[in-house]
Coordinates of C-alpha atoms in Angstrom, one line a residue:
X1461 CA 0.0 0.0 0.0
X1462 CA 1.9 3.3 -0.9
X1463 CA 1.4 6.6 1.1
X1464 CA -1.8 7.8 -1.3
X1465 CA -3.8 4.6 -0.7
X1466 CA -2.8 4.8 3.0
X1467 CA -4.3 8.3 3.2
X1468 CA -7.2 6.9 1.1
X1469 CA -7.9 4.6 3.5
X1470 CA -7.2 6.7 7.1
X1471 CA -9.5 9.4 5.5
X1472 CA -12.4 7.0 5.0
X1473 CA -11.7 5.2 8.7
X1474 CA -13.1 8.1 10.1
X1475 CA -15.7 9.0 7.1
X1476 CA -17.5 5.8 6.4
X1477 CA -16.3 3.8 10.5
X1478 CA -13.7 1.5 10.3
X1479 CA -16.4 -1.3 10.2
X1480 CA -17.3 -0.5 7.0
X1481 CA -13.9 -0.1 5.2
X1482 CA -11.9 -2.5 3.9
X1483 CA -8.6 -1.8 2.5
X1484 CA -6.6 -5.5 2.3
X1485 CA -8.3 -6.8 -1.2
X1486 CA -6.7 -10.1 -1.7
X1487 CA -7.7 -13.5 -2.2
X1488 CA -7.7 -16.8 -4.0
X1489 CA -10.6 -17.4 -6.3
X1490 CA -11.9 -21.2 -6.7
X1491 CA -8.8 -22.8 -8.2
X1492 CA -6.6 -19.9 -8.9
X1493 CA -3.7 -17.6 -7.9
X1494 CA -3.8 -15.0 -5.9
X1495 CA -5.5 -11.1 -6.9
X1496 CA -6.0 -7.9 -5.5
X1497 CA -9.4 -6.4 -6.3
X1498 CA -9.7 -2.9 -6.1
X1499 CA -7.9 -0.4 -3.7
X1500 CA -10.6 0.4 -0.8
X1501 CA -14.5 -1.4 -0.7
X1502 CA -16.6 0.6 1.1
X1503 CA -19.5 -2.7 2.6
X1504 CA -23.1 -1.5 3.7
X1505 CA -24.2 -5.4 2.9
X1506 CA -26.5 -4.3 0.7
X1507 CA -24.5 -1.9 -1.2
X1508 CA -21.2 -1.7 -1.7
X1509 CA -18.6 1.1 -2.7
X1510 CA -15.8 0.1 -4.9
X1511 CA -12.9 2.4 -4.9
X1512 CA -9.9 2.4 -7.0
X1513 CA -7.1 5.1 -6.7
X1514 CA -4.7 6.7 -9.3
X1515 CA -1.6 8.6 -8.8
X1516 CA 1.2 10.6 -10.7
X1517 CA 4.2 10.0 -9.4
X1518 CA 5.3 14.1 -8.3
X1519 CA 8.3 13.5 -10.2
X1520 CA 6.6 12.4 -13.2
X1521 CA 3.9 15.3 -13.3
X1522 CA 4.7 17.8 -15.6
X1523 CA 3.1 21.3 -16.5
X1524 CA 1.6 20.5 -19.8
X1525 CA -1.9 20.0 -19.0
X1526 CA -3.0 18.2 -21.5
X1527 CA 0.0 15.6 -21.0
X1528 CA -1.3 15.1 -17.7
X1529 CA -4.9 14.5 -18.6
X1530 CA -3.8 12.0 -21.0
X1531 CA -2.4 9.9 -18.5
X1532 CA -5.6 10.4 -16.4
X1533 CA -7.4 8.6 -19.5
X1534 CA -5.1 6.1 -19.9
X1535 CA -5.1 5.4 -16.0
X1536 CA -8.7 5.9 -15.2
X1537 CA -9.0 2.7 -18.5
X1538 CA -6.9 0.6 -15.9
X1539 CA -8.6 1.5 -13.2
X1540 CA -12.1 0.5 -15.0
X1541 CA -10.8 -2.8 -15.6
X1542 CA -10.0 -3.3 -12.2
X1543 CA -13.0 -2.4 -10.7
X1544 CA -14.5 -4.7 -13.5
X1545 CA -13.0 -7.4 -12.3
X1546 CA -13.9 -6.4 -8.4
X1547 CA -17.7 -6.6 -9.5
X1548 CA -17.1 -9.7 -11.1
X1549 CA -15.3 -11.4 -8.0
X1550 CA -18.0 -10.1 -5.6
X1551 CA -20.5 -11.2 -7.9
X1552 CA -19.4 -15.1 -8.8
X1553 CA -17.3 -15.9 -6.1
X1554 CA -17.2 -16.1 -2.2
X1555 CA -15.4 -13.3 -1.1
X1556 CA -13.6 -12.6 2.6
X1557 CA -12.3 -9.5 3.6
X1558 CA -11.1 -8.3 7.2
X1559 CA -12.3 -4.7 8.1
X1560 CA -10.7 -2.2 9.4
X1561 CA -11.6 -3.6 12.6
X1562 CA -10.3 -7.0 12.5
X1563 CA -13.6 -8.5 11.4
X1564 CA -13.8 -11.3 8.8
X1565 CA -16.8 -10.6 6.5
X1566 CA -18.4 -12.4 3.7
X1567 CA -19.4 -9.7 0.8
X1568 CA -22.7 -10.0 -0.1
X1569 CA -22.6 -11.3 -3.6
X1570 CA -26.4 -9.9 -4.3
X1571 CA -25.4 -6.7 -3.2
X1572 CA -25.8 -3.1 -5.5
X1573 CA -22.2 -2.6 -6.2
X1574 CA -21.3 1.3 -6.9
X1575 CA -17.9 1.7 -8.8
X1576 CA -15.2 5.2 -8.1
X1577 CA -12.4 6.0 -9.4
X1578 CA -10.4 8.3 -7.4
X1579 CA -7.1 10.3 -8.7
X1580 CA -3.8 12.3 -7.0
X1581 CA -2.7 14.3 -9.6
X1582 CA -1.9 18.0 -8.6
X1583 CA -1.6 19.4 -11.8
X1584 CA -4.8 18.6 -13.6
X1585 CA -7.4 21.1 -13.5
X1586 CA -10.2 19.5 -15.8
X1587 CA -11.0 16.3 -16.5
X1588 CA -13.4 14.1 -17.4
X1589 CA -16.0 13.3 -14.8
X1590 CA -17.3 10.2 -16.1
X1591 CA -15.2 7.0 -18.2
X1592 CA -17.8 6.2 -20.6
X1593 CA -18.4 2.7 -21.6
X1594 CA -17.2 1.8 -25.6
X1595 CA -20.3 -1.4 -25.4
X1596 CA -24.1 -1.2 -24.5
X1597 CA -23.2 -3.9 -21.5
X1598 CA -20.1 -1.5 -20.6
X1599 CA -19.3 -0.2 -17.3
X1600 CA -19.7 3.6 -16.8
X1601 CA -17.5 4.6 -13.8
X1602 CA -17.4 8.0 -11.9
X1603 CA -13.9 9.4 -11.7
X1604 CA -12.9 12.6 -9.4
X1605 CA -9.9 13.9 -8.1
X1606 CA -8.7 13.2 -4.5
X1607 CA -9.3 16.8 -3.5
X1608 CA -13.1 16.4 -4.5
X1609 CA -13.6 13.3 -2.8
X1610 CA -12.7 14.7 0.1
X1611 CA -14.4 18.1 -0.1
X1612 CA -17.8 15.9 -1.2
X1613 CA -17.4 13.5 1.7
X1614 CA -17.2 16.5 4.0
X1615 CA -20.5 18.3 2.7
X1616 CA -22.3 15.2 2.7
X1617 CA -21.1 13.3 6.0
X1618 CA -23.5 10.3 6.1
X1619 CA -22.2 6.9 4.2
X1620 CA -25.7 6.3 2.6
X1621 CA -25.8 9.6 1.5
X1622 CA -22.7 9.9 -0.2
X1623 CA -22.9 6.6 -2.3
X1624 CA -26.3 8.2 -3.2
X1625 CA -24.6 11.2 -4.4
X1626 CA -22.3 9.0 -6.6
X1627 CA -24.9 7.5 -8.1
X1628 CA -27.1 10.5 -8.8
X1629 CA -24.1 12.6 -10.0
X1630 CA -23.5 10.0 -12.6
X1631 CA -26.8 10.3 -13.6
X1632 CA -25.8 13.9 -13.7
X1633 CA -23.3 14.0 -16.2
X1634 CA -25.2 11.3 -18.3
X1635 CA -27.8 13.8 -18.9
X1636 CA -26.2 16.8 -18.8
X1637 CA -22.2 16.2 -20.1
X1638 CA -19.5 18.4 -19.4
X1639 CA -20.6 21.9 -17.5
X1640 CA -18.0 24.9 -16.4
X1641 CA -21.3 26.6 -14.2
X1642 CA -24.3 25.5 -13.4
X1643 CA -27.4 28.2 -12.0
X1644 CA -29.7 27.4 -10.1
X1645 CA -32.6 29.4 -9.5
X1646 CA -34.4 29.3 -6.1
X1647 CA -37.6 31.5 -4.2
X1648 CA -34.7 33.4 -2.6
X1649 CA -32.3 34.1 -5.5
X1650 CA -29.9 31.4 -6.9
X1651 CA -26.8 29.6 -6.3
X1652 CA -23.7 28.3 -8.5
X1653 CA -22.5 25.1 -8.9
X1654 CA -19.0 24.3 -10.2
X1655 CA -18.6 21.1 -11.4
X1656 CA -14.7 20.8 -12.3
X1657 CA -11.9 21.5 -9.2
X1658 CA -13.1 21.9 -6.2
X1659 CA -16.4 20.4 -7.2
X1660 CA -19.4 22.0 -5.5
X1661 CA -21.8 19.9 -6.9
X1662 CA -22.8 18.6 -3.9
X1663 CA -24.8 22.0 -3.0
X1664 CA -27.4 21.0 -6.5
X1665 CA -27.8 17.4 -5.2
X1666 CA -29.0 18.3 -1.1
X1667 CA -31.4 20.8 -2.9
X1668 CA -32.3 18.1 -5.5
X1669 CA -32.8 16.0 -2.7
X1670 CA -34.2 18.8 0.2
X1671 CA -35.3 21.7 -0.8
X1672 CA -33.9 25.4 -0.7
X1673 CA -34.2 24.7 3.6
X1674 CA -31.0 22.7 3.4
X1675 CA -29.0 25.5 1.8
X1676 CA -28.1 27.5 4.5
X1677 CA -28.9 24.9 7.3
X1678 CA -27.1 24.6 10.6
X1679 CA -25.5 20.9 9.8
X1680 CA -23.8 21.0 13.5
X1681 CA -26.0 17.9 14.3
X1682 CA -23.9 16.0 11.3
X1683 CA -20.6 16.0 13.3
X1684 CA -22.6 15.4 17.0
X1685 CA -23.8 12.5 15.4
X1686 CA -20.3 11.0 13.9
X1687 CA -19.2 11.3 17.4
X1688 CA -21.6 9.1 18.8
X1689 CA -21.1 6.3 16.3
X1690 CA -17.2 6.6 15.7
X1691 CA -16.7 5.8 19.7
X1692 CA -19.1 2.4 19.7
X1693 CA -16.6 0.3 19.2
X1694 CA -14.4 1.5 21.9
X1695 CA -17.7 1.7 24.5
X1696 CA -19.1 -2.1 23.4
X1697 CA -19.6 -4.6 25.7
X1698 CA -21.2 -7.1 23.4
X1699 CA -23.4 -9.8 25.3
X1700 CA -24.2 -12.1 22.0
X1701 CA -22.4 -14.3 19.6
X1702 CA -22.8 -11.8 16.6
X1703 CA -20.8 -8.6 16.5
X1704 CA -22.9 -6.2 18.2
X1705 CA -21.0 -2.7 17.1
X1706 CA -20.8 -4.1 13.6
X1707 CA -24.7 -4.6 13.3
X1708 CA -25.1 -1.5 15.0
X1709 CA -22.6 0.6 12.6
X1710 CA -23.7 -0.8 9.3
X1711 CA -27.7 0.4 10.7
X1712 CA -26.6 3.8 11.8
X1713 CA -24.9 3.9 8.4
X1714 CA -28.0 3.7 6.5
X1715 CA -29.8 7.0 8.3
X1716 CA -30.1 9.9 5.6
X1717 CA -29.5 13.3 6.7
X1718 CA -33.1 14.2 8.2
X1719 CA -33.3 10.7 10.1
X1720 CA -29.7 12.3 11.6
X1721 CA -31.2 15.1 12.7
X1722 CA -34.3 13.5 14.2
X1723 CA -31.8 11.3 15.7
X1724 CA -29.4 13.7 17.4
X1725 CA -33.1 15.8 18.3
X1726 CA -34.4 13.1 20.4
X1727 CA -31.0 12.2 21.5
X1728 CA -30.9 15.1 23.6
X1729 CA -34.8 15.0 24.5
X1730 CA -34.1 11.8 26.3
X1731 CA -30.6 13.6 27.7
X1732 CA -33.1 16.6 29.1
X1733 CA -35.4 14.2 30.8
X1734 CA -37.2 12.6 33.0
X1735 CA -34.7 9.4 33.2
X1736 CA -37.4 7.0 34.6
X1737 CA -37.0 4.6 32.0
X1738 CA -39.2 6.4 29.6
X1739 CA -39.8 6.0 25.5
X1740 CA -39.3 9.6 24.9
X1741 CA -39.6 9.6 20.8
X1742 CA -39.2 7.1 17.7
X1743 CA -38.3 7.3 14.4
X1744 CA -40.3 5.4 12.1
X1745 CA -39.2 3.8 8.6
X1746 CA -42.0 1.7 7.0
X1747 CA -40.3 1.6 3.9
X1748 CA -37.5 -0.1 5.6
X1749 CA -39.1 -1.7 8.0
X1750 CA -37.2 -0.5 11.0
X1751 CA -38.2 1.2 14.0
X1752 CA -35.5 3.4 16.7
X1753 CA -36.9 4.2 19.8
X1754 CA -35.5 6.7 22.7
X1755 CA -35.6 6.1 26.1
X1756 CA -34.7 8.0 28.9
X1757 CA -33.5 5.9 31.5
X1758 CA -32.5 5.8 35.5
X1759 CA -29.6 3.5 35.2
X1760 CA -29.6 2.4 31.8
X1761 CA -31.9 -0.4 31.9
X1762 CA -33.3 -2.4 28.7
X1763 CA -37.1 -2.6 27.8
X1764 CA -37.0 -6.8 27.0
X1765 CA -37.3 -7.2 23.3
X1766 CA -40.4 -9.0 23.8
X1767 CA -42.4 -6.6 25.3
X1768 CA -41.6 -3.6 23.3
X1769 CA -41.7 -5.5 19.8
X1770 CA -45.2 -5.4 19.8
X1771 CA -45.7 -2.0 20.7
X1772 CA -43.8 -0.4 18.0
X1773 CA -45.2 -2.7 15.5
X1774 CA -48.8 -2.1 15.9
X1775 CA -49.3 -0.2 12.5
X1776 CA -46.1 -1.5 10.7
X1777 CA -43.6 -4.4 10.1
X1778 CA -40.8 -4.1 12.3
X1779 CA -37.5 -6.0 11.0
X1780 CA -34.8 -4.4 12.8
X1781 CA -35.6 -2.3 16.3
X1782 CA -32.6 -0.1 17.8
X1783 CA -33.3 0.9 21.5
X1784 CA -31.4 4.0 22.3
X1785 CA -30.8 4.5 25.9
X1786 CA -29.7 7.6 27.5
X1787 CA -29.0 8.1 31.2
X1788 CA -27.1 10.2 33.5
X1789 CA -23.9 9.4 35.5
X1790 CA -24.0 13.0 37.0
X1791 CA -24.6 16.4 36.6
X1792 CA -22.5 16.9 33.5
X1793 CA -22.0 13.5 32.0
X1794 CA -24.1 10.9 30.4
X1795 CA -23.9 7.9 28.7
X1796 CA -26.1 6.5 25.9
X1797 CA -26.3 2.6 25.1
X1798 CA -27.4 0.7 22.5
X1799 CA -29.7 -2.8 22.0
X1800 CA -30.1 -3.7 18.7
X1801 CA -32.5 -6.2 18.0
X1802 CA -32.6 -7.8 13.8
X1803 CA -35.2 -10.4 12.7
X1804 CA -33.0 -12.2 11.1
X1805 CA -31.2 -13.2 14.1
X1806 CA -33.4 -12.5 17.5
X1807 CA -30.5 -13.4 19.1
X1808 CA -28.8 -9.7 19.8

């Protein structure tokens, strides 16, 4: 792993939780010698981000531009056969990877994989954001610089919400090629997106996806949020067989930005008050079939799985139910637990 890759890698640790990055692609398929798929898989189960990174050499980069961008093409051509081949492993074969955590997980071969490509290259300032496919059953691939990637996983925060963003500005540039400026106008004037260096994209997909609200929107609850999830693993005291903080991770993983916010809201409701082992909100997904309720508790106690299942599943099927329990240790401090219950194994 050279020094890019490594930073690749740190810089999603703390973006998408170490639980959910994987960074040590090799393996033997059935009868065959050893590969490396592609540089970084990002592994939601049910959808998976396949990353593969590209860098100049800094003593190789030159000033000619359009040298440079030439070997971007000829790169990014490598780097769509490779993740090719990584959707095609994933797909056909069984596939082990150990997380950044330690954990040994089987890839979902059924899941929705979402191909990047990711360059270092200082000195290009353009370049193409999509490698187009040269056959109707060819792959087209998002490409963006490593500057981008960062600045976009910044704005957007939330692992669900970022691989969404790939996908939809794919779709983008399908339908709308290569754009210097693009205006948008809103009730309250308009705003300008930039879609080459220093991409601000991002700003046309939240109001795609929001609304004009989420324009000038206090997104302070984003990083209170991160800060609960990035310190399960060190707070876990799992009391199953499965991997508690794993489950828990790749759940919290799939919020979108308003279930955040209703999260970190109620959070703080159940912080406020009365701590007498009382359900002090929900959140509610029926598409999803999941349920998260709040409680605010005395001294932390569980409501048995039994008991509160068919509460919360009166008026909807409930696969998956998160309790989250808040309760004081004094004054000043708190401490917030988690029980995570999954149909498909009652046992957590």
């Amino acid at each position: 792993m050279n020094n890019s890759e490594k930073l690749l890698s740190s810089f999603s640790e703390k973006i998408f939780y170490k639980e959910l990055v994987y960074s040590n692609l090799k393996f033997i398929p059935n009868g065959g010698t050893e590969v490396e798929l592609a540089d970084l898989i990002i592994n939601l189960e049910d959808i998976v981000l396949a990353i593969q990174l590209k860098e100049r050499n800094k003593s190789n980069q030159s000033n000619d531009s359009k040298k440079e961008e030439k070997w971007l093409l000829k790169r990014c051509k490598e780097a769509k056969k490779q993740v090719e081949d990584t959707i095609s492993y994933i797909n056909n074969e069984e596939v082990i990877f150990v997380n950044s955590r330690g954990k040994r997980t089987r890839i979902n071969s059924n899941a929705e994989i979402v191909p990047l490509i990711v360059f270092e290259n200082s000195n290009i300032l353009e370049y193409e954001h999509l490698i187009l496919n040269h056959s109707k059953e060819g792959l087209i691939v998002n490409c963006i610089s490593m500057g981008d990637f960062k600045l976009m996983c910044m704005e957007l925060m939330s692992p669900i919400e970022i691989i969404d963003y790939i996908k939809w500005r794919k779709k983008f540039y399908q339908q709308n090629n290569d754009i210097d400026v693009l205006i948008t106008d809103t009730e309250n004037g308009f705003f300008i997106s930039k879609p080459q260096m220093k991409e601000t994209l991002v700003q046309q997909y939240l109001y795609e996806q929001y609304g004009e609200k989420i324009l000038n929107e206090n997104t302070s609850y984003l990083g209170i949020f991160k800060g609960y999830v990035s310190v399960l693993f060190e707070h876990t005291v799992e009391s199953s067989s499965m991997d508690a903080c794993y489950e828990i991770v790749n759940f919290l993983a799939h919020l979108c930005r308003d279930e955040i916010k209703g999260f970190v809201e109620r959070v703080k409701k159940a912080i406020e008050g009365p701590h007498q082992n009382e359900i002090v909100g929900s959140l509610r997904n029926v598409k999803n079939e999941y349920v998260i309720v709040f409680i605010s508790s005395n001294q932390g106690e569980v409501i048995p799985t039994k008991k509160l299942l068919p509460f919360v599943s009166k008026n909807q099927k409930v696969r998956k139910l998160l309790q989250v329990i808040v309760y004081r240790i004094n004054k000043n401090e708190y401490k917030i637990d988690f029980h995570y219950y999954n149909e498909k194994d009652n046992t957590l």
